[in-house]
PDB file of C-alpha atoms in Angstrom:
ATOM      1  CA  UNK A  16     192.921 184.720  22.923  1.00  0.00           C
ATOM      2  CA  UNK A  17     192.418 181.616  21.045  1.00  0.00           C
ATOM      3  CA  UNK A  18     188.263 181.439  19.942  1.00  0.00           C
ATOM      4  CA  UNK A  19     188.026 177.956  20.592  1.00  0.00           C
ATOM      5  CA  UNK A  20     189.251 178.681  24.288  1.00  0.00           C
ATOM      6  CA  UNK A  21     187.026 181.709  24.977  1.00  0.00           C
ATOM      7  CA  UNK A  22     184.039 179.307  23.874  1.00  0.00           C
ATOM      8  CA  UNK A  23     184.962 177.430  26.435  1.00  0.00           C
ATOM      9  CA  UNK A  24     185.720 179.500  28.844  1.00  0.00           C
ATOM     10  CA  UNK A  25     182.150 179.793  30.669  1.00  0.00           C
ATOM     11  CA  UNK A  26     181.282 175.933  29.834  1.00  0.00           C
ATOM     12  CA  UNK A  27     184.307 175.298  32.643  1.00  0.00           C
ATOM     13  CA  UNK A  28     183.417 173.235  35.325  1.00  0.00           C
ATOM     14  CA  UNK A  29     185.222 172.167  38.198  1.00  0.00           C
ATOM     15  CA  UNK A  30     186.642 169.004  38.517  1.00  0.00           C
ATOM     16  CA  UNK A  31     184.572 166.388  39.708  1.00  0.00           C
ATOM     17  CA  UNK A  32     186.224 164.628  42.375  1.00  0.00           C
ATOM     18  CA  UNK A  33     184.347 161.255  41.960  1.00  0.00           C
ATOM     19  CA  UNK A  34     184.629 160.918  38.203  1.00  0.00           C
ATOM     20  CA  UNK A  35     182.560 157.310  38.338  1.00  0.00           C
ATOM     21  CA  UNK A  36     179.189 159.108  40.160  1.00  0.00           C
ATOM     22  CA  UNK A  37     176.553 159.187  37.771  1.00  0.00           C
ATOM     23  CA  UNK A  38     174.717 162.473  36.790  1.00  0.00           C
ATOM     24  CA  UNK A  39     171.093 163.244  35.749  1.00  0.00           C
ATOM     25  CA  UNK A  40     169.567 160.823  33.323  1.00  0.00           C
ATOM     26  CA  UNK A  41     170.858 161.204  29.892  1.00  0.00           C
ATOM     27  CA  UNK A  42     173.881 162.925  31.626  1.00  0.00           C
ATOM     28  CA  UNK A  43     177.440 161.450  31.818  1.00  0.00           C
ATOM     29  CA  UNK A  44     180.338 162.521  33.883  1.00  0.00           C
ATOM     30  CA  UNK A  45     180.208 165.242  36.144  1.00  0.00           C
ATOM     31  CA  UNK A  46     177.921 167.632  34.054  1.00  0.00           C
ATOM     32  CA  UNK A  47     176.742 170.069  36.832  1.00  0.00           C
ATOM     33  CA  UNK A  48     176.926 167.480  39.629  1.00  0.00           C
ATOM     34  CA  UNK A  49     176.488 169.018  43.373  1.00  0.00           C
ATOM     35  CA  UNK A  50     179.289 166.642  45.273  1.00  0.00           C
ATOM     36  CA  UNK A  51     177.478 167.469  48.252  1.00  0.00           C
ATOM     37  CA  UNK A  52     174.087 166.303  47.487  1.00  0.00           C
ATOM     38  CA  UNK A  53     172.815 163.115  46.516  1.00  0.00           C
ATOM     39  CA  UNK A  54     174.307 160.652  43.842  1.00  0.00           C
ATOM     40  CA  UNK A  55     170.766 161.206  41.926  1.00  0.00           C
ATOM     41  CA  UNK A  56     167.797 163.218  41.736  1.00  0.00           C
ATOM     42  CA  UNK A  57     165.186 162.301  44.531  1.00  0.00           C
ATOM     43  CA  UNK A  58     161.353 162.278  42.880  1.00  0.00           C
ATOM     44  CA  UNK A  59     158.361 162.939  44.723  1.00  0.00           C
ATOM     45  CA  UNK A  60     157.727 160.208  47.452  1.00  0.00           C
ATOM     46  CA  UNK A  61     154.438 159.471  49.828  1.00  0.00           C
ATOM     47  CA  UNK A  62     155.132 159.881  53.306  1.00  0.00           C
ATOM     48  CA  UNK A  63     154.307 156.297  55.689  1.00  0.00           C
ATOM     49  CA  UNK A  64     150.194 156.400  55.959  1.00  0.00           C
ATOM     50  CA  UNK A  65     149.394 155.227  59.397  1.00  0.00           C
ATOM     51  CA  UNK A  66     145.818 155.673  58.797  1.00  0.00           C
ATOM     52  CA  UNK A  67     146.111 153.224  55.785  1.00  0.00           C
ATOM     53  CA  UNK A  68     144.354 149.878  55.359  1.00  0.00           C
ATOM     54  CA  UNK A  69     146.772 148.463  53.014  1.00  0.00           C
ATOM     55  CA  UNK A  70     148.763 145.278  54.387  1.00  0.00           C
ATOM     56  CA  UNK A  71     151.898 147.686  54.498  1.00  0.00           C
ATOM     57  CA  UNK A  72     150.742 150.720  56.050  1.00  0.00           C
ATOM     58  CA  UNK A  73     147.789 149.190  58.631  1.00  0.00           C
ATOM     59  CA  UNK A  74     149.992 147.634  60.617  1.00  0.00           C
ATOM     60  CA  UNK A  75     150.393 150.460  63.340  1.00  0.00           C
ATOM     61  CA  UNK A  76     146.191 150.911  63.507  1.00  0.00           C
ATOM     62  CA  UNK A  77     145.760 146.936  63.940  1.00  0.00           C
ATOM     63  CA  UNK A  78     147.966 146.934  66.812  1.00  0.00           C
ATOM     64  CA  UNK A  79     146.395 149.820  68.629  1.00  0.00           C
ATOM     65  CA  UNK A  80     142.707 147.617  67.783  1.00  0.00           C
ATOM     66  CA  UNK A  81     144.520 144.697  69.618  1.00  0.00           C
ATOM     67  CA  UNK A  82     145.419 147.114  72.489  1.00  0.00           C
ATOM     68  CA  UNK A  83     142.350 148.716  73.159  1.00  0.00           C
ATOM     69  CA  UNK A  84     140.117 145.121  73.122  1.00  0.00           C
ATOM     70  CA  UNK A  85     142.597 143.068  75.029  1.00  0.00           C
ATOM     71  CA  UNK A  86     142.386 146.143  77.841  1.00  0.00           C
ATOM     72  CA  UNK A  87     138.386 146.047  77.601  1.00  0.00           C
ATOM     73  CA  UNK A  88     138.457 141.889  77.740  1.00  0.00           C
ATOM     74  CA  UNK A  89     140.497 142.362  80.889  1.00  0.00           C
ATOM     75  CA  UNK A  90     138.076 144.855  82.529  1.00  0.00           C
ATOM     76  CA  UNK A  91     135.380 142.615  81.901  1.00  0.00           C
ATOM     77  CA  UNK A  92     137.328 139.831  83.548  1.00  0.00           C
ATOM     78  CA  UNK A  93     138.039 141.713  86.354  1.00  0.00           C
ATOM     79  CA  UNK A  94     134.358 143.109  86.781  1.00  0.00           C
ATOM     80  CA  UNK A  95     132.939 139.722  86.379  1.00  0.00           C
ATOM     81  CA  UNK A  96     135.887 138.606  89.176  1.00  0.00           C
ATOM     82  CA  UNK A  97     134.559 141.227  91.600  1.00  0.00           C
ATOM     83  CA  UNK A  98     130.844 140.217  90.631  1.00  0.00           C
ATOM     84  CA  UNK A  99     131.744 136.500  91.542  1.00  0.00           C
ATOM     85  CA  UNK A 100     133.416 137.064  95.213  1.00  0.00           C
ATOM     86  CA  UNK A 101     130.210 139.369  95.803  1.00  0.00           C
ATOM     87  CA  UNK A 102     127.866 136.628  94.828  1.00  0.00           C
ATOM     88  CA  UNK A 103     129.600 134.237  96.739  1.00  0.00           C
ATOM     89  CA  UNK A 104     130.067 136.038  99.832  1.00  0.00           C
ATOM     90  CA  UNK A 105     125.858 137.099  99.308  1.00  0.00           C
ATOM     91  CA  UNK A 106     125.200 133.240  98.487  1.00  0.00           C
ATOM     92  CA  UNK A 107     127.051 132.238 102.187  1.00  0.00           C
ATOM     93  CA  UNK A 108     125.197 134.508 103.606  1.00  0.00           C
ATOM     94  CA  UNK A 109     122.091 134.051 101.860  1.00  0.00           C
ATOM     95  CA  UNK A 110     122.399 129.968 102.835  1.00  0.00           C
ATOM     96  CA  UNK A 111     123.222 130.879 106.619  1.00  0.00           C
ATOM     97  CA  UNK A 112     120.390 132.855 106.968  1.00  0.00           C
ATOM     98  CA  UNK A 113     118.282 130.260 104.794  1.00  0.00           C
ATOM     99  CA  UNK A 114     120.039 127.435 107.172  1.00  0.00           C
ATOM    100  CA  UNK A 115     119.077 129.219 110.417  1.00  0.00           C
ATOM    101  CA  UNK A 116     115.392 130.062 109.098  1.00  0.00           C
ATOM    102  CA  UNK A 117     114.882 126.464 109.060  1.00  0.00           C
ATOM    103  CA  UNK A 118     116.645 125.481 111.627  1.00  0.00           C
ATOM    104  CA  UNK A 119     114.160 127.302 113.781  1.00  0.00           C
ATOM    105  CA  UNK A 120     111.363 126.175 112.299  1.00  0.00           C
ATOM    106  CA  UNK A 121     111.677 122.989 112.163  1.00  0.00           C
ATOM    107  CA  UNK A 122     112.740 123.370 116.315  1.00  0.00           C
ATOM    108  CA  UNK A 123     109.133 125.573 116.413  1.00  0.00           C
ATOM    109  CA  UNK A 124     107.287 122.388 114.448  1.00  0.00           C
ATOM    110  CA  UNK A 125     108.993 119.731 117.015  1.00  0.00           C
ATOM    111  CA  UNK A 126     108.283 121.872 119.926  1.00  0.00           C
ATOM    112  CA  UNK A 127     104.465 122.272 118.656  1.00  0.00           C
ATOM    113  CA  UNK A 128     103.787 118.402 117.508  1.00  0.00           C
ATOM    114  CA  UNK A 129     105.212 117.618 121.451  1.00  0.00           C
ATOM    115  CA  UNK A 130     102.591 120.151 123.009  1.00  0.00           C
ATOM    116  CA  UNK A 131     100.105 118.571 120.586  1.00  0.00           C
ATOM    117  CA  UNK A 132     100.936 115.462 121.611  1.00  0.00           C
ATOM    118  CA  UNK A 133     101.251 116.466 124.831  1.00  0.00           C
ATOM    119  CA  UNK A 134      97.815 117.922 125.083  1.00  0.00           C
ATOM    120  CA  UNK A 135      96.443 114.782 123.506  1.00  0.00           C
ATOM    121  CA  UNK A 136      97.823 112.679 125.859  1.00  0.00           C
ATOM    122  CA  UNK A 137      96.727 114.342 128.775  1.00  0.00           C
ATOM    123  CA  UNK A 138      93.246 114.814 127.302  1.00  0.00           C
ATOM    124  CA  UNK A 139      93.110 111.234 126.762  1.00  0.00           C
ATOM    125  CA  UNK A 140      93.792 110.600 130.280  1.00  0.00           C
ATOM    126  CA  UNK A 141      91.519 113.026 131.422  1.00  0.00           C
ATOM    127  CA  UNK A 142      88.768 111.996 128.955  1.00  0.00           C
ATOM    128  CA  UNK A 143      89.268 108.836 127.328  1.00  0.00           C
ATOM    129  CA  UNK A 144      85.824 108.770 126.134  1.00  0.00           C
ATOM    130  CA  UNK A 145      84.126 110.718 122.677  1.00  0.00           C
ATOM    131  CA  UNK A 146      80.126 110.394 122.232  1.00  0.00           C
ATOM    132  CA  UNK A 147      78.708 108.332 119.507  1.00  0.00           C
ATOM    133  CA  UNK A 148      75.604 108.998 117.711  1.00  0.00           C
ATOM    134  CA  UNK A 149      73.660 106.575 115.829  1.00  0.00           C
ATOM    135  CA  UNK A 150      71.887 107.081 112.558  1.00  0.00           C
ATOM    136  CA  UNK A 151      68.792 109.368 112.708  1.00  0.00           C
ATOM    137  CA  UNK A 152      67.077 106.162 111.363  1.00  0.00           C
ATOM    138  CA  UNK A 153      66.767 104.469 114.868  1.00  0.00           C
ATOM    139  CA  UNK A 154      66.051 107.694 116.816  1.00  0.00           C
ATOM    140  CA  UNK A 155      70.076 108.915 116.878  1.00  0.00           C
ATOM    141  CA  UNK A 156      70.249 107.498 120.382  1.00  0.00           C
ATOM    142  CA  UNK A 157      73.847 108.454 121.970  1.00  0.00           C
ATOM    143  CA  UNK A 158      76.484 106.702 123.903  1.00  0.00           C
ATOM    144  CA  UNK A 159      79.995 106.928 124.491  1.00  0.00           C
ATOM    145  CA  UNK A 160      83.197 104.796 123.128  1.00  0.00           C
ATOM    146  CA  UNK A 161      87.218 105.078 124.194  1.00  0.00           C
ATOM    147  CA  UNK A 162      88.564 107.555 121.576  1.00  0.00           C
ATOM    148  CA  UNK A 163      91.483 105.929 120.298  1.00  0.00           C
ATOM    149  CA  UNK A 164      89.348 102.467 119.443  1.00  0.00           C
ATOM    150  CA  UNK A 165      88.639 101.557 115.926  1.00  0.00           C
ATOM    151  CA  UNK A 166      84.973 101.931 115.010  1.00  0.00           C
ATOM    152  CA  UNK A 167      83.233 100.508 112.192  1.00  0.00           C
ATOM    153  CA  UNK A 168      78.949 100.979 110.790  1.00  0.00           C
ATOM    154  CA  UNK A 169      77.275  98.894 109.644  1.00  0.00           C
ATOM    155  CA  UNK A 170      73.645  99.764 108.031  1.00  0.00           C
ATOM    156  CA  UNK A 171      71.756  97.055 105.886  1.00  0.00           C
ATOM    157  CA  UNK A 172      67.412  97.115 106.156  1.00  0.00           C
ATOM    158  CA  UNK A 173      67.452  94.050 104.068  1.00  0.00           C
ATOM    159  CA  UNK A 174      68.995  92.224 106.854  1.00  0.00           C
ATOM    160  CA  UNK A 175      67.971  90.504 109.686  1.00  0.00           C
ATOM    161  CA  UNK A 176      69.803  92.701 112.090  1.00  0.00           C
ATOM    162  CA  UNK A 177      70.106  95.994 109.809  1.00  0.00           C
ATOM    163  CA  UNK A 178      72.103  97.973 112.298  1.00  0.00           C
ATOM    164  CA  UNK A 179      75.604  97.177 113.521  1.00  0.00           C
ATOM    165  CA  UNK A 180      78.192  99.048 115.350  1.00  0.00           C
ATOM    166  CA  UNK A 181      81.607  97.689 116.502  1.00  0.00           C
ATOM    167  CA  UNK A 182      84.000  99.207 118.225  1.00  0.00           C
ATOM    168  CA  UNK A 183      87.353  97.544 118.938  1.00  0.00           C
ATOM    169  CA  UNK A 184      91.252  98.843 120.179  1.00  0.00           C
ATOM    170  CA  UNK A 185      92.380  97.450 117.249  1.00  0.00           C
ATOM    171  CA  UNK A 186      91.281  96.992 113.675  1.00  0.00           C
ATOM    172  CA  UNK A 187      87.163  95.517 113.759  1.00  0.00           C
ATOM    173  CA  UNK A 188      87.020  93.049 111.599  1.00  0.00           C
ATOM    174  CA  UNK A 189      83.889  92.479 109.299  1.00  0.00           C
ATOM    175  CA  UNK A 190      82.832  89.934 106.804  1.00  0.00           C
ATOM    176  CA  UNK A 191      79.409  91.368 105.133  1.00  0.00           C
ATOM    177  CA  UNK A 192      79.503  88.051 103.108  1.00  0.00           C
ATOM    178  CA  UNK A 193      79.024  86.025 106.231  1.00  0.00           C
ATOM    179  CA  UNK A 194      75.313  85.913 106.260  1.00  0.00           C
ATOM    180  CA  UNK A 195      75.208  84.906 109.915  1.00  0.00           C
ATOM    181  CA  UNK A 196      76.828  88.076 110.901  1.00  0.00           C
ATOM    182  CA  UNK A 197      79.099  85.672 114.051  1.00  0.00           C
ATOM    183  CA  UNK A 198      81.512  88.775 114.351  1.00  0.00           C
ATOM    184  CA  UNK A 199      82.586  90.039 117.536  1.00  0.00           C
ATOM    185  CA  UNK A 200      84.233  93.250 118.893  1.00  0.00           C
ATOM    186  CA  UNK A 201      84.725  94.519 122.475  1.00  0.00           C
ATOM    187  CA  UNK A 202      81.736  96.345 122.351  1.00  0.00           C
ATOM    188  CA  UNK A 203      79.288  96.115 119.972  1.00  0.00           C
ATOM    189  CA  UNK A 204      75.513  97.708 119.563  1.00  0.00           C
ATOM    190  CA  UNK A 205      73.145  95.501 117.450  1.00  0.00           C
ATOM    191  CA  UNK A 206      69.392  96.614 116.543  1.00  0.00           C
ATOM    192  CA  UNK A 207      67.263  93.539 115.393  1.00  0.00           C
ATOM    193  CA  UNK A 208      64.070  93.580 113.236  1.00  0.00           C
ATOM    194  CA  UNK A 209      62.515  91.038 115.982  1.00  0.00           C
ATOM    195  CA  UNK A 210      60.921  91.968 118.807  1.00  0.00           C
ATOM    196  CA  UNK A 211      62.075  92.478 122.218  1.00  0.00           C
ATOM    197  CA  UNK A 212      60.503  89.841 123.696  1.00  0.00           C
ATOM    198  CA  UNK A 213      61.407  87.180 120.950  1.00  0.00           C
ATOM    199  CA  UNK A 214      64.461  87.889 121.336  1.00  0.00           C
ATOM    200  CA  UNK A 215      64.943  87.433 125.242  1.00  0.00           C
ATOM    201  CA  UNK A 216      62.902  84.092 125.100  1.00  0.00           C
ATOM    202  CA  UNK A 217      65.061  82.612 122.079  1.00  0.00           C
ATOM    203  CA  UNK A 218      67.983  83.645 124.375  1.00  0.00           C
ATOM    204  CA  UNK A 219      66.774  82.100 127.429  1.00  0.00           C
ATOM    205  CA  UNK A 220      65.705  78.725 125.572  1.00  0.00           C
ATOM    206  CA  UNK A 221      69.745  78.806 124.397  1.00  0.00           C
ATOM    207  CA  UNK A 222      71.124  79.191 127.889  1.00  0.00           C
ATOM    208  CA  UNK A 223      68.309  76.638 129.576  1.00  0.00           C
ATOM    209  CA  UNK A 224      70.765  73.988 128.013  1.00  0.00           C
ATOM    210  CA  UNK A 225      73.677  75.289 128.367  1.00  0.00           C
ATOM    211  CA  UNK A 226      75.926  73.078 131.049  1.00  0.00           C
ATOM    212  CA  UNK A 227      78.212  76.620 131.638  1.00  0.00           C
ATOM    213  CA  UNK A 228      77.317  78.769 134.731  1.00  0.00           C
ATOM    214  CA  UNK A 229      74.506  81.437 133.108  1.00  0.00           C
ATOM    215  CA  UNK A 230      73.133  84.657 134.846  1.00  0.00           C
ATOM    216  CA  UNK A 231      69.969  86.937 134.204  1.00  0.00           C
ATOM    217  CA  UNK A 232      69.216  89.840 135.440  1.00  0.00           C
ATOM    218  CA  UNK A 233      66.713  93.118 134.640  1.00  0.00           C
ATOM    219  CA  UNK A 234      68.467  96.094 134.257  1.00  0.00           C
ATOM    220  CA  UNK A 235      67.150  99.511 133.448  1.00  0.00           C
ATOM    221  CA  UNK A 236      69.124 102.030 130.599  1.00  0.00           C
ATOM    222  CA  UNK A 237      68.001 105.287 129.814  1.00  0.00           C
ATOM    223  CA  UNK A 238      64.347 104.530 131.413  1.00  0.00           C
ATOM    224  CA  UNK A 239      64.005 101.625 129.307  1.00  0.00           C
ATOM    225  CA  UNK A 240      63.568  97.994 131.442  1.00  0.00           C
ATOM    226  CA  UNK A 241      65.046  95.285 130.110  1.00  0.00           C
ATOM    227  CA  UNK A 242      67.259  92.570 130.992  1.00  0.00           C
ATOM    228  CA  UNK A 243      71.111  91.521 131.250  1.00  0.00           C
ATOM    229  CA  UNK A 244      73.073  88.225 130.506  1.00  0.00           C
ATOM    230  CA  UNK A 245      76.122  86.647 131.644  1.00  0.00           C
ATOM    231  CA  UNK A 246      76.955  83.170 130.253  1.00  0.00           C
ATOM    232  CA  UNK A 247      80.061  81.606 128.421  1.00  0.00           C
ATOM    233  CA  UNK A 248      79.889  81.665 124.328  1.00  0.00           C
ATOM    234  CA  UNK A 249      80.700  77.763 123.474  1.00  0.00           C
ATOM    235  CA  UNK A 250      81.783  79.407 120.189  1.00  0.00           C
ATOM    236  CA  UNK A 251      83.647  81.657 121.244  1.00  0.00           C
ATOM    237  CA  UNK A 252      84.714  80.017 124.631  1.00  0.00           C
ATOM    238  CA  UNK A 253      84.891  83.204 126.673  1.00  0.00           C
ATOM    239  CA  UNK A 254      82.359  84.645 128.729  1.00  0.00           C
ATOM    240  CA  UNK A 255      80.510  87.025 127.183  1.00  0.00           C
ATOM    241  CA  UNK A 256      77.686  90.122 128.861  1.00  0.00           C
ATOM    242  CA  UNK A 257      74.622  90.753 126.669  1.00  0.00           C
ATOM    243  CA  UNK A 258      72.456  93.032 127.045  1.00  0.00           C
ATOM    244  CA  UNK A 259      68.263  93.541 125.195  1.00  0.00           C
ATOM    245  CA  UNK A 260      66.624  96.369 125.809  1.00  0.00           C
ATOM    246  CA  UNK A 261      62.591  96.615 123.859  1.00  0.00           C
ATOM    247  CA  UNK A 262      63.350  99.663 121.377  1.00  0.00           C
ATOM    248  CA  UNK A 263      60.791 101.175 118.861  1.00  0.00           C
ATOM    249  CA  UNK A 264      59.474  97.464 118.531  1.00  0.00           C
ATOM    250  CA  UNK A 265      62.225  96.246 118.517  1.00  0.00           C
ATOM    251  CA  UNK A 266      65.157  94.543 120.016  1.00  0.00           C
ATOM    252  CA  UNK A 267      68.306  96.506 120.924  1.00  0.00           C
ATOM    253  CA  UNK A 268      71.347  94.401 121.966  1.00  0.00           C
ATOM    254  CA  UNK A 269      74.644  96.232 123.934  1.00  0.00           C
ATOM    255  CA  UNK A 270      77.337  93.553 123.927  1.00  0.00           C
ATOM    256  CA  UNK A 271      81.610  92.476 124.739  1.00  0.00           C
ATOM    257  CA  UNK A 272      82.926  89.472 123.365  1.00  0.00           C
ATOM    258  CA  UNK A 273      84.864  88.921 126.199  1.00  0.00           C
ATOM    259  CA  UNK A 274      83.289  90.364 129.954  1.00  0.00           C
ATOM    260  CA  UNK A 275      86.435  89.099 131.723  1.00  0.00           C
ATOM    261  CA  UNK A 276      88.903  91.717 129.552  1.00  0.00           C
ATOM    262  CA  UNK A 277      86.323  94.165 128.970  1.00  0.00           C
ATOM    263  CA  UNK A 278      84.305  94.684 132.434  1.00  0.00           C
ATOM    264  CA  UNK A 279      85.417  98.387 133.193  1.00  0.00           C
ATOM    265  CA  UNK A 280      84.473  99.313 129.362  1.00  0.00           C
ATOM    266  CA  UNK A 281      81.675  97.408 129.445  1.00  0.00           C
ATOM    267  CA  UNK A 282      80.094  98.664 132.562  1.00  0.00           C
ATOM    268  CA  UNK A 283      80.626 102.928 131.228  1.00  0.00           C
ATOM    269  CA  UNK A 284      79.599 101.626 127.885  1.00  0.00           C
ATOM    270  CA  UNK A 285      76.409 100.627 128.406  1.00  0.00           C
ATOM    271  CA  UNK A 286      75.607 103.440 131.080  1.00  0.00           C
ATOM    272  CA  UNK A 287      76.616 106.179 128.943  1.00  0.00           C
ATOM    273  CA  UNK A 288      73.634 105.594 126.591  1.00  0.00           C
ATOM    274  CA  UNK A 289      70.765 108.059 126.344  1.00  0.00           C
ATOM    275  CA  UNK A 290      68.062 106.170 124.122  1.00  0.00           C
ATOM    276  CA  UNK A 291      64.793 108.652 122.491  1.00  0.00           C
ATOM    277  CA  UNK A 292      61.428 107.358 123.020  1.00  0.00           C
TER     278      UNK A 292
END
């Protein structure tokens, strides 16, 4: 056997049907060459990291993020969904029961205010008349007015009458500027510093000239005797009833600016009045 061919002899390889693939590095031909296998030795790799926060391998774990908030953001839409059609149906309710609350109290006010007014209207028919007491100055004599009149005091020593009272169905007018104190009401109570008896004479000397139809009479209030006019105010131009009674030295006057409208008042007026000593 030839030496050079027995050197050879376990070198022998078979013959490497793709003579162009490339062996290992630093290797040409077909060297040792598995045709089977791959065209090159495969190093060490890293397997995909899912759980990686690099921009190639956190792809999978941002996605699942998205998932999972997107499903809790619809939950919470839904719950507040649910919460909405229960506070609305609640609110309806709520307003109906508010509505019908009120509805039935205002029906319980209007039914009260009619029975009030009601009441007060029958009481005014049946009584049309309230006491009135004077001030404790002048003995708090007593007397009795319609109710629904308008009433109006007035108390000034400094005067020469220092003790008014007017009492009119509608508003009393009153001027305390006017110094001669000319106002008129329907009834009126005056108390004068003067004397009973200067006051009937100065009366009677007024009414001995007057050319209108005049009447005097004595009357008696309350057990005090004194006397009662009838004669026709040129100022006013109706016919007016005055009457003076003598009270705690002095003059008491019960009035009505105009008899002819005022008669039926006029008469219960000036009866109702309970004078002190």
């Amino acid at each position: 056997m030839d030496p050079i061919d027995s050197m050879n002899a376990g070198s022998a390889s078979p013959i490497d049907p793709n003579p162009n693939s490339a062996g290992p590095v630093g290797q040409t031909g077909s060297g040792n060459a598995n045709p089977l296998g791959p065209n090159g030795p495969v190093g060490p790799g890293n397997p995909m990291d899912y759980n990686s926060s690099s921009p190639g391998g956190g792809g999978l774990n941002m996605t699942r993020i998205y998932q999972i908030a997107l499903g809790i953001l619809i939950l919470i839409i839904l719950i507040l969904i649910i919460f909405v059609f229960l506070y609305k149906g609640k609110a309806n309710k709520t307003q109906k029961y508010i509505d019908n609350v009120t509805a039935q109290a205002v029906d319980n006010k209007s039914k009260e205010d009619k029975s009030s007014c009601d009441k007060q209207i029958k009481d005014m028919k049946e009584n049309p008349w309230a006491e009135y007491k004077a001030l404790d100055e002048y003995g708090a004599f007593k007397f009795q007015v319609p109710k629904d009149w308008s009433q109006y005091e007035h108390y000034d020593m400094s005067g020469s009458y220092p003790y008014r009272l007017y009492f009119n169905p509608a508003p009393v007018h009153y001027d305390a500027s006017n110094s001669v104190h000319d106002d008129h009401a329907a009834l009126e109570v005056i108390i004068s510093k003067q004397q009973y008896n200067d006051e009937v004479k100065q009366l009677e000397s007024q009414l001995a000239y007057a050319a209108d139809k005049h009447t005097e009479d004595d009357i008696s209030i309350s057990n005090f005797k004194g006397k009662n006019f009838f004669y026709k105010d040129k100022d006013l131009g109706k016919n007016v009833g005055v009457i003076i009674l003598p009270y705690r030295d002095r003059a008491l006057f019960i009035k009505t600016d105009d008899y002819d409208q005022w008669h039926d008042y006029f008469s219960q007026f000036y009866q109702s009045f309970k004078l002190t000593p």
